[in-house]
Structure formats: C-alpha cells, structure tokens
XYZ file of N, CA and C in Angstrom:
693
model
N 96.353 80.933 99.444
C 97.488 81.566 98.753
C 98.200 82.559 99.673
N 96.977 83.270 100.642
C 98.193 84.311 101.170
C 98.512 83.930 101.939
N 98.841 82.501 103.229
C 98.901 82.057 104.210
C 99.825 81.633 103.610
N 100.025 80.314 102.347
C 101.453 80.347 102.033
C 102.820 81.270 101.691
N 102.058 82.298 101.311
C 102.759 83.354 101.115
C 103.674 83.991 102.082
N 102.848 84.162 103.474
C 103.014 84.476 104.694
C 103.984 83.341 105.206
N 104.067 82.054 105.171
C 104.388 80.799 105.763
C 105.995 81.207 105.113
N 106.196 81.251 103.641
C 107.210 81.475 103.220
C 108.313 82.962 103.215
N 107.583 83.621 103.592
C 108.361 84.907 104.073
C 108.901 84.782 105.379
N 107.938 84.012 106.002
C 108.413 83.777 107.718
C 109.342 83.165 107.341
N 109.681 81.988 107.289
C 110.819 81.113 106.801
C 112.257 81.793 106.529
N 111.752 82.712 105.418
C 113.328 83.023 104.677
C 113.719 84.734 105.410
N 112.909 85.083 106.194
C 113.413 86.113 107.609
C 113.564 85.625 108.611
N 113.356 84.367 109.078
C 113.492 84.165 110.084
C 114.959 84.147 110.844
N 116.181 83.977 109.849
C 117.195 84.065 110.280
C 117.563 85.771 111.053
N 117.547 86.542 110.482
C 117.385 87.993 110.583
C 116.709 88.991 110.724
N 115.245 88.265 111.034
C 114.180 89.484 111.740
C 113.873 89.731 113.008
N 114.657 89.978 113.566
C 114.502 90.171 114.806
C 113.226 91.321 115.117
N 111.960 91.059 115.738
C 111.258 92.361 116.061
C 109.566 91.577 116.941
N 109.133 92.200 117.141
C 107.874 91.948 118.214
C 106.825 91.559 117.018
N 107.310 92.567 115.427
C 106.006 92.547 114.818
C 106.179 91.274 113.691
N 105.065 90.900 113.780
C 105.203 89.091 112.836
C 104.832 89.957 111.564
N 105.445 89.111 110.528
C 105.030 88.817 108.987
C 103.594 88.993 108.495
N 103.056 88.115 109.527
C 101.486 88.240 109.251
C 101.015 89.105 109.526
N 101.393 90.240 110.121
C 101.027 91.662 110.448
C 101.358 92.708 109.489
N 102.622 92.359 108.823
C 102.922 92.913 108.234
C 102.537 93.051 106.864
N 102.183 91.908 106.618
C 101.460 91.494 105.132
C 99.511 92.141 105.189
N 99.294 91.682 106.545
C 97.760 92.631 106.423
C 97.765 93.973 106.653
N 98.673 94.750 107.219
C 98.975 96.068 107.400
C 99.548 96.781 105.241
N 99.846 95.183 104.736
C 99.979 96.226 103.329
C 98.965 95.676 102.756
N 98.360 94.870 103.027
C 96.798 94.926 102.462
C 96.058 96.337 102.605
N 96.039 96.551 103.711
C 95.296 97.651 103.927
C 95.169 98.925 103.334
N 96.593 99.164 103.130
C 97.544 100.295 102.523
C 97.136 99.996 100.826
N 97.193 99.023 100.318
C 96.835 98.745 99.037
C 95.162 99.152 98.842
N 94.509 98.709 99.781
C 93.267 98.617 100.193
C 92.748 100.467 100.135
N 93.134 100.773 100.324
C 92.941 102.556 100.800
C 93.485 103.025 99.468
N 94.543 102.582 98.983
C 94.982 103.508 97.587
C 94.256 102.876 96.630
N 93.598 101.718 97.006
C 92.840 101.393 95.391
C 91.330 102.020 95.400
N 90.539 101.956 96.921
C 89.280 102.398 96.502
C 89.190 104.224 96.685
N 90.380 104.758 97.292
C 90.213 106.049 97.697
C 90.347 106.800 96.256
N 91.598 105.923 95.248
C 92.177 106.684 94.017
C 90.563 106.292 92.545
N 90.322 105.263 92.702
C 88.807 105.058 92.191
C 87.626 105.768 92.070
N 87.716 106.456 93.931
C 86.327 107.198 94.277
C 86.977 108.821 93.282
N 88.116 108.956 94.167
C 88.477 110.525 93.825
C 89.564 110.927 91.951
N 89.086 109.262 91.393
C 89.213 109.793 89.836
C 87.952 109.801 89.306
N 86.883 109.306 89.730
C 85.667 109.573 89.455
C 84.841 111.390 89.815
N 85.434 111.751 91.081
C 85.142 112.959 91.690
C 86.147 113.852 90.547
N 87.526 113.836 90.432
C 88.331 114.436 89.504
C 88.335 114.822 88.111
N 87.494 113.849 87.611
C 87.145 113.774 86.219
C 85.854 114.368 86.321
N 85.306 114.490 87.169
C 83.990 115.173 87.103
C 84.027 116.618 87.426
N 85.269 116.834 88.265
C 85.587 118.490 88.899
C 86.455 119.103 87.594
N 87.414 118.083 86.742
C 87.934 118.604 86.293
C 87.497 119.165 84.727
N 86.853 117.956 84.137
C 85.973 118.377 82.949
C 84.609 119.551 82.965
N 84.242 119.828 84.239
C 83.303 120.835 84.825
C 83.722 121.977 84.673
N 84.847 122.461 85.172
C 85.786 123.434 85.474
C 86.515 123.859 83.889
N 86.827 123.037 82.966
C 87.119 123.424 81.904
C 86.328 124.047 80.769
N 85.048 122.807 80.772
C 83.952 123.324 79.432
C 83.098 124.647 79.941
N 83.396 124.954 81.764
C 82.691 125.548 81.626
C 83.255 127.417 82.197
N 84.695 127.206 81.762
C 85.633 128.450 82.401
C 85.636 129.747 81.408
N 85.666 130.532 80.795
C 85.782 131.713 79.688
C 86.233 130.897 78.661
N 85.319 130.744 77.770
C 85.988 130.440 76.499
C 85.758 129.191 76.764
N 85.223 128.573 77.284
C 85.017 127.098 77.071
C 83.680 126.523 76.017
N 83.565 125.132 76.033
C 82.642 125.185 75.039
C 80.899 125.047 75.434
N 81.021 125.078 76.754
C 79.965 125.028 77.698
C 80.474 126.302 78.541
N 80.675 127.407 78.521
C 80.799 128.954 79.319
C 79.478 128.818 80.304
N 79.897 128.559 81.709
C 78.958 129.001 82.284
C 79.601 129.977 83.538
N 79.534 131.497 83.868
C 80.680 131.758 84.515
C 79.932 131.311 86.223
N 78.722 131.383 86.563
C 77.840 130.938 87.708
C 78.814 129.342 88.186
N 78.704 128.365 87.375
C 79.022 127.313 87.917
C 80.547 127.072 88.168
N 81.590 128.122 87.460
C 82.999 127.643 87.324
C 83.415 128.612 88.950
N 82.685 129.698 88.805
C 83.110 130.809 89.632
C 82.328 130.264 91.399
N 81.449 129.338 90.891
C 81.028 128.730 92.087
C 81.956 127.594 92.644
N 82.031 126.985 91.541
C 83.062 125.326 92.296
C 84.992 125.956 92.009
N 84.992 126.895 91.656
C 86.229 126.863 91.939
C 86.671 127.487 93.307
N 85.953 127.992 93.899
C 86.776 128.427 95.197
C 86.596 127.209 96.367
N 85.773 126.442 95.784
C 85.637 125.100 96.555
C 86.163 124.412 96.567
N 86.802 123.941 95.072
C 88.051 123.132 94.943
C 89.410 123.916 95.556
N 89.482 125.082 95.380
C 90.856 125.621 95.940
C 90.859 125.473 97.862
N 89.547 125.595 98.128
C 89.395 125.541 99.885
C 89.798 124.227 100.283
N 89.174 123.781 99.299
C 89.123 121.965 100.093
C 91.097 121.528 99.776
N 91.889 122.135 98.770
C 93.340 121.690 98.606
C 94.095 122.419 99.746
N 93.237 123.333 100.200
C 94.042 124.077 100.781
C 94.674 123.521 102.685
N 93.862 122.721 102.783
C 93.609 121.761 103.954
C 94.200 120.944 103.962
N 95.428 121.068 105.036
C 96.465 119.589 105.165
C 95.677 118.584 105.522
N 96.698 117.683 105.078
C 95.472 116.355 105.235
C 95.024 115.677 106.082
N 96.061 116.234 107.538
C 96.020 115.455 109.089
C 94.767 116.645 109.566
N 94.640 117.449 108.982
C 93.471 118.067 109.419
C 92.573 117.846 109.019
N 92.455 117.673 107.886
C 90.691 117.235 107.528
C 90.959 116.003 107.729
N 91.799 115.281 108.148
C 91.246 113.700 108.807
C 90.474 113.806 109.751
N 90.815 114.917 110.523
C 90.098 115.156 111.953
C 89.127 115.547 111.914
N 88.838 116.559 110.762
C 87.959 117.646 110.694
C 86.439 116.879 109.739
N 86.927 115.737 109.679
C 85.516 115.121 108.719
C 85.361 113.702 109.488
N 85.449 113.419 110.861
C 85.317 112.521 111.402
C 83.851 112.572 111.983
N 82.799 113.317 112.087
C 81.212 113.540 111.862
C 81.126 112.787 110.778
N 81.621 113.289 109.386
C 80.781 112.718 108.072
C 81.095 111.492 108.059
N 82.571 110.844 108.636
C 83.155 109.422 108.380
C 81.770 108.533 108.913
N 81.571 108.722 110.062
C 80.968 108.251 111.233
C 79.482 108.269 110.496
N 79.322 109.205 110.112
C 77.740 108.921 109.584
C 77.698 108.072 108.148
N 78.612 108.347 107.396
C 79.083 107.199 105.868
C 79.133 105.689 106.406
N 80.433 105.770 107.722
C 80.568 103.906 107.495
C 80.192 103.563 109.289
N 80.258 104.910 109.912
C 79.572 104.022 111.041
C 80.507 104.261 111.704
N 81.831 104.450 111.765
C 83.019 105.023 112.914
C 84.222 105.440 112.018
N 84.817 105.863 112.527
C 85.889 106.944 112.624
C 87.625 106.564 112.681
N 87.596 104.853 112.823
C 88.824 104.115 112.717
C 88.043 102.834 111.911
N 89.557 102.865 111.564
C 89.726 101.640 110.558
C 90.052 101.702 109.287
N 90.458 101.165 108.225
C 90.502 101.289 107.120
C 89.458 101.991 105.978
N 88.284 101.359 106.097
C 87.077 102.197 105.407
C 87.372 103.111 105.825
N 87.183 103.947 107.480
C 86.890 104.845 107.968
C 87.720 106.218 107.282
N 89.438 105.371 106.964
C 90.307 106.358 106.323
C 90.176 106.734 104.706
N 89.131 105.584 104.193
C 88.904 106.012 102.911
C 88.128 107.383 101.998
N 87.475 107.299 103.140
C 86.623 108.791 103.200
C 87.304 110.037 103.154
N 88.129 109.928 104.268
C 89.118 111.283 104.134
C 90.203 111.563 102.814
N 90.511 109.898 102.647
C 91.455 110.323 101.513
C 90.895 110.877 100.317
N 89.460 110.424 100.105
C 88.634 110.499 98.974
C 88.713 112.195 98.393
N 88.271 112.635 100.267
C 87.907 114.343 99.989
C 89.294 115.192 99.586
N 90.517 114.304 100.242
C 92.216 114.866 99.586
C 92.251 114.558 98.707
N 92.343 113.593 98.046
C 92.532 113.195 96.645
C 91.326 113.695 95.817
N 90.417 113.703 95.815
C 89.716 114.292 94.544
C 89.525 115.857 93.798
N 89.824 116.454 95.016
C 89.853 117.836 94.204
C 91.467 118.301 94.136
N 92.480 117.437 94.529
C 93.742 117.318 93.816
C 93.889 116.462 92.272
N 93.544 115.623 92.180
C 93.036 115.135 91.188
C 92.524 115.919 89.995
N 91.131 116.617 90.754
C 90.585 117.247 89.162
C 91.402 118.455 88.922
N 92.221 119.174 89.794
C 93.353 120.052 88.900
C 93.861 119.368 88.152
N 94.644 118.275 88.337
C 95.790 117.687 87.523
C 95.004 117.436 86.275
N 93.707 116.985 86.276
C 92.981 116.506 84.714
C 92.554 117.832 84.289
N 92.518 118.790 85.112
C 92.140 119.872 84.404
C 93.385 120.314 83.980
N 94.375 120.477 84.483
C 95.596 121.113 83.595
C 96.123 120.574 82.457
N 96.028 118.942 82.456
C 95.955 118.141 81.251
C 95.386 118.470 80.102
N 93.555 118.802 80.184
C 92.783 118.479 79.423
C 92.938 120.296 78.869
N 93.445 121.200 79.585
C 93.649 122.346 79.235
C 94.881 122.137 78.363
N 96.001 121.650 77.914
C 96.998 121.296 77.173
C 96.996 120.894 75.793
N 95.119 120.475 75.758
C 94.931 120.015 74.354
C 94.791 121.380 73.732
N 95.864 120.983 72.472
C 95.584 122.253 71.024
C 94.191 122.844 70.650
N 93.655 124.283 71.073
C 92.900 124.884 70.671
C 92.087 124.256 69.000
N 93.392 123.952 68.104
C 93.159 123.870 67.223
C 92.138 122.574 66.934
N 92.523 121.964 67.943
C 91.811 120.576 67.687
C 90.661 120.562 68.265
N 89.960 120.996 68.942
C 88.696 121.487 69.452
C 87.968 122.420 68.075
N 88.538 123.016 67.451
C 87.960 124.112 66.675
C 88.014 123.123 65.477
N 88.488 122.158 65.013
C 88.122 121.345 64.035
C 86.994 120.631 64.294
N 87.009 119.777 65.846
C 86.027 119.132 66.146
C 84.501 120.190 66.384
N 84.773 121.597 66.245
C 83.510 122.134 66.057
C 83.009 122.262 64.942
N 83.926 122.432 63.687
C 83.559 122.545 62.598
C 82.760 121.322 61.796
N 83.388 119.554 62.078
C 83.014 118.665 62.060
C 81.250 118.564 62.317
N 81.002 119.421 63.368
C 79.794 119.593 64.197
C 79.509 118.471 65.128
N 80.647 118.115 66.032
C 80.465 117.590 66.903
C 80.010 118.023 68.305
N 79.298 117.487 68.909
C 78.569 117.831 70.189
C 79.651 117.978 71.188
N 79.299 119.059 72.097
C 79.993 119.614 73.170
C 80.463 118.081 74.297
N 79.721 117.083 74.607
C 80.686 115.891 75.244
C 81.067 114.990 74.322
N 80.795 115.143 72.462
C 81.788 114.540 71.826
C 83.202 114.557 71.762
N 83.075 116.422 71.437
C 84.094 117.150 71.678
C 85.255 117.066 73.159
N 84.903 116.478 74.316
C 85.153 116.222 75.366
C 86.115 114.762 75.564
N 84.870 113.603 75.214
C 85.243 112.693 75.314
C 86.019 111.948 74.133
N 86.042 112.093 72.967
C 86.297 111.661 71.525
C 87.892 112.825 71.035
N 87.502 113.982 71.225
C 88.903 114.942 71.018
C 89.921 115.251 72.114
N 89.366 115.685 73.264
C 90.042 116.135 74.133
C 90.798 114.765 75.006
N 90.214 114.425 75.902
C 90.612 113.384 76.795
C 91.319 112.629 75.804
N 90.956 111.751 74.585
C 92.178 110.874 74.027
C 93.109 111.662 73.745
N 93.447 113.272 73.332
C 94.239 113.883 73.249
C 95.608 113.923 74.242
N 95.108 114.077 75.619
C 95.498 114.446 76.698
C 95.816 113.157 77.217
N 95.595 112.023 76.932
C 95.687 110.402 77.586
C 97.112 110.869 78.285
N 98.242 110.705 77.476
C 99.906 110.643 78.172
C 100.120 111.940 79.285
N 99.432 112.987 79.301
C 99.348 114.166 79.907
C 98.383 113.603 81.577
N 97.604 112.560 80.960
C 96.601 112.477 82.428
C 97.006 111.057 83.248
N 97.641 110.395 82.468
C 98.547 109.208 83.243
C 99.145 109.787 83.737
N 100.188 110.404 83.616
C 101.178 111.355 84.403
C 101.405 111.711 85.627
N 99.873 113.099 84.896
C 99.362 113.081 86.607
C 98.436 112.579 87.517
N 97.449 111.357 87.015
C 97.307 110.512 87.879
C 98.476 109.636 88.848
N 99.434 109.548 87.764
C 100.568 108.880 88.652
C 101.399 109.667 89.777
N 101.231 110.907 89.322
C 101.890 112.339 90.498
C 100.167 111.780 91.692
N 99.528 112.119 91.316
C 98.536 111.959 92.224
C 98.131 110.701 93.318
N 98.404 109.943 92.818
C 98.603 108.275 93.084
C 99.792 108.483 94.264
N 101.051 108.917 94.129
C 101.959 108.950 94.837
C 101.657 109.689 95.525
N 100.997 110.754 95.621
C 100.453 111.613 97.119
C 99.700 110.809 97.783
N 98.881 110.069 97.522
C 97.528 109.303 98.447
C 98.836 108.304 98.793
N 99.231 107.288 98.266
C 100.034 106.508 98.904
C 100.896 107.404 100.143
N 101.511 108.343 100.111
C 102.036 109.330 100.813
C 100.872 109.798 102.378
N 99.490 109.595 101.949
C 98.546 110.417 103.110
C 98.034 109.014 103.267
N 98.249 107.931 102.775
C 97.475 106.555 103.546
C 98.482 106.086 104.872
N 99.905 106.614 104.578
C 101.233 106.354 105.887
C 99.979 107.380 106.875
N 100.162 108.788 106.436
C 100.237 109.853 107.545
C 98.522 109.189 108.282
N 97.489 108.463 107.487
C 96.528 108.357 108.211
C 96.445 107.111 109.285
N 97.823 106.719 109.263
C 98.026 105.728 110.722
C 97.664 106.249 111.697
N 98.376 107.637 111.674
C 98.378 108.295 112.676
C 96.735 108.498 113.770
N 95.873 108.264 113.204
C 94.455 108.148 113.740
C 93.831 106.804 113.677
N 94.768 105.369 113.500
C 94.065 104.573 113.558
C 93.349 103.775 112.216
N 93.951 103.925 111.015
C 93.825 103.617 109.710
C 94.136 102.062 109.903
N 94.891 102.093 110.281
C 95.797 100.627 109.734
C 96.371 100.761 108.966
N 97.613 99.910 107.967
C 98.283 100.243 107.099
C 99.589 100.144 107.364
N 100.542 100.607 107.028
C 101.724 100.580 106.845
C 102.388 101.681 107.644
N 101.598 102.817 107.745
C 101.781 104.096 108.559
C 101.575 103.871 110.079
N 100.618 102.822 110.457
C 100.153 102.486 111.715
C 101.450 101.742 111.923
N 101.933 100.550 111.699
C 102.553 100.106 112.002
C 104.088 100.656 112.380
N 104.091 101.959 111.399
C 105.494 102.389 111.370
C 105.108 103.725 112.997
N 103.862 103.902 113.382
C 103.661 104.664 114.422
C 104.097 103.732 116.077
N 103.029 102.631 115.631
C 102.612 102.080 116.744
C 103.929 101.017 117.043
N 104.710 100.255 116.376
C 106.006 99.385 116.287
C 107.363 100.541 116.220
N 107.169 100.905 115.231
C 108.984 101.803 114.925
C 108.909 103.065 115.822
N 107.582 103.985 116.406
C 107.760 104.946 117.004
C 107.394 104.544 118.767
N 106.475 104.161 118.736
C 105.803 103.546 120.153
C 106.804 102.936 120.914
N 107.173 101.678 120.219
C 108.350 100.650 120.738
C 109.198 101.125 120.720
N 110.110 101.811 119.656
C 111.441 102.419 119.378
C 111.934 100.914 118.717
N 111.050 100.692 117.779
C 111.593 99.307 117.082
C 112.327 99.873 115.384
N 113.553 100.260 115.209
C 113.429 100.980 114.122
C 113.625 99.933 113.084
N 114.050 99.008 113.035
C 113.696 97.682 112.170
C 112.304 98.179 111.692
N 111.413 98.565 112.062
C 110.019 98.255 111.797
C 109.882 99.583 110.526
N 110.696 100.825 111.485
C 110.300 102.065 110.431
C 111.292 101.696 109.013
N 112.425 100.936 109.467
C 113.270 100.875 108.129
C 112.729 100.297 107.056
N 111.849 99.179 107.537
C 111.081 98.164 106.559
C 109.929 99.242 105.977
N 109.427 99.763 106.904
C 108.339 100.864 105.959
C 108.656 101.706 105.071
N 109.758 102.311 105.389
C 110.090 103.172 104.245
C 110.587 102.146 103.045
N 111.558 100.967 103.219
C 112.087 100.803 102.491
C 110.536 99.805 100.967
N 109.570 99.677 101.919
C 108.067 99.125 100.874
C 107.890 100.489 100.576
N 107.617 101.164 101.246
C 107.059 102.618 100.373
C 107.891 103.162 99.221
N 108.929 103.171 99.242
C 109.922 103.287 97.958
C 109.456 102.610 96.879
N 109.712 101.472 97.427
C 109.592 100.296 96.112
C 107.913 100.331 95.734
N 107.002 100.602 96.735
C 105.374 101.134 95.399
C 105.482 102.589 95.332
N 106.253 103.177 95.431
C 106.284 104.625 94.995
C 107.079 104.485 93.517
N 108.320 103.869 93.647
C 108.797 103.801 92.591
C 108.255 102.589 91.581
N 107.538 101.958 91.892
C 106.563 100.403 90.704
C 105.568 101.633 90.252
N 104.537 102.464 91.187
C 104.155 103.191 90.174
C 104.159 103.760 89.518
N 105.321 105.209 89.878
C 106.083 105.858 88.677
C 106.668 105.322 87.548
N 107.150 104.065 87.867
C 107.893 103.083 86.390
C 106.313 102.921 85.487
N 105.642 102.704 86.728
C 104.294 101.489 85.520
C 103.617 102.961 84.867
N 103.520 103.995 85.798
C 102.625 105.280 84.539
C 103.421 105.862 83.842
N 104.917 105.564 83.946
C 105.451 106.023 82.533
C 105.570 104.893 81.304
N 105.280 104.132 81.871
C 105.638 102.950 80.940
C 104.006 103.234 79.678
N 103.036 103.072 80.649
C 101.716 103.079 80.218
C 101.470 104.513 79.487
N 102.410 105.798 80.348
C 101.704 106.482 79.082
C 102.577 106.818 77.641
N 103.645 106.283 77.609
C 104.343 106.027 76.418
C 104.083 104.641 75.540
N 102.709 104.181 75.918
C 101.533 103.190 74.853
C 100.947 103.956 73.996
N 100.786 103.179 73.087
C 99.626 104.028 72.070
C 98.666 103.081 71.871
C-alpha cells in the first residue's frame, strides 16, 4: 500500500518537483514525524494524567490533601517546563542512550519529547480538572462516593471538552518540538527541512515542510474541536 502510494505521488509531481529529495524520502521522513507524535503524546498523556490528577486531589483543599507530596512534585513539574526543549534534547542524551541504546534516531527522539510533553501536559489536565464546579464534587461526597470515584466518574467526565482542548493545544506543541528535534538527528520532517532546505539551500524542500506542518497542525485543531463538541 505505501509503495503504491509513493509510486503515485511520484507520478503526479513529477512534472514540477524539481529537488535532490525523492518522494520516498519524503513520505518516510512523515512517517517518522507521525511516529514521534503518536508514541511520545501516548507516553506523556499517561505521565500527564498521572502528574495532573496527583497535583489536584492532593493541593489545599483537595480531596486527598497531602501538602508533602504536592509541595514536593510541584517544583519538579515547574523545573522540568522550564527547560527549552533543544536543551533537554541535549541534556538527557545519557538517559536516551541507556533507555534505547543511542542518542539518534527516531526512538532516540521519543524520549526527550516524552520528558517535554508530559509535565506540559499534566498542567493542562490539571487546569481542566480544576474547572470542574466545586459543587459537583461536594454532591459526589455526599452520595459517599470514594475519593477515585469522585475523580474518575465526576470530575474527568466533567472536564472531557476542557481536556480535549488542551490535549489538542498540547499535541500541537510536540508536533512543533518533533521539527526542532531534526536538529540532532531525529528524522522527520524537521531533518529534512535542516539537512535538504537549510544544508542544500533547497527551499522547495523547506516550503513543502511548512506547508505539511500547517495542514496536521490545522487537521488536529479541526479534529479536537470537532471531538470535543461530542457528547
């Protein structure tokens, strides 16, 4: 399927693509890029939902108050956002190396995005899941529902259209840091727009990158508004 795929794109550019870099490069360079935003946004909504529901039940007034654990992981989550992301690419290339074994390649960039994206992430679900009505928590106590009933059953379905949102704000940053992690050898769409549109001075190559990055920047913003105006 993807060789025809490839066979037929060559075809109907071939009149007008003038450039060094083939189709078939171009099509596994957005594999890759797809490849990095699907398992990096996976790992770090799993890390997010876990930083962010942590951080809530357990902040003043929560329904789990613990001030030891909130006052502990929150300056951790604020350190780790605080770190551009071309730096801790660099700066966690020890841990890459010991996780998958080296320091380029696609896996290699999944790691880094994981540690950017997830404690960006669990703000956004935490500011969400902070949005749900007091009131509706204080019914679900009266009910006598358990503190991760109360969590998972009141809050989070509460907050659903609030956490699509900003998963989808979030989603568009990692797509945004999977370009910048060309820059070390990722692969992707960012590599190509380094190593072809900047290297060569092929700007055919950077025009085509931006002009795919638009179009999944803007398919996902359409698809998480679409999805969170479902019921």
């Amino acid at each position: 399927m993807r060789d025809l795929i490839v066979q037929w794109l060559t075809e109907i550019t071939a009149p007008f693509w003038q450039s060094s870099l083939s189709i078939d490069q171009f099509v596994t360079a957005l594999e890759e890029t797809l490849q990095m935003v699907f398992f990096a946004l996976l790992f770090g909504c799993i890390w997010g939902f876990i930083q962010g529901i942590t951080l809530v039940v357990t902040r003043n007034g929560g329904i789990l108050q613990n001030r030891a654990i909130y006052y502990a992981l929150n300056p951790i989550v604020n350190a780790l956002r605080s770190i551009p992301f071309i730096i801790l690419l660099i700066a966690v290339i020890p841990f890459t190396k010991f996780l998958v074994g080296t320091s380029i390649g696609t896996w290699a960039a999944i790691v880094p995005l994981t540690i950017y994206v997830g404690p960006y992430l669990g703000r956004l679900i935490e500011t969400s899941l902070l949005e749900v009505n007091e009131g509706i928590i204080e019914s679900a106590q009266a009910m006598g529902a358990s503190p991760w009933q109360i969590v998972f059953k009141f809050i989070v379905p509460e907050a659903r259209s609030s956490l699509i949102l900003n998963l989808t704000t979030g989603t568009i940053s990692l797509i945004g840091a999977t370009a910048m992690a060309g820059a070390v050898g990722a692969g992707g769409i960012g590599d190509l727009a380094i190593s072809y549109g900047y290297q060569r001075f092929d700007s055919s190559v950077v025009i085509l990158t931006v002009i795919v990055l638009l179009l999944l920047v803007q398919f996902v913003q359409s698809f998480g508004e679409w999805l969170a105006k479902l019921r």
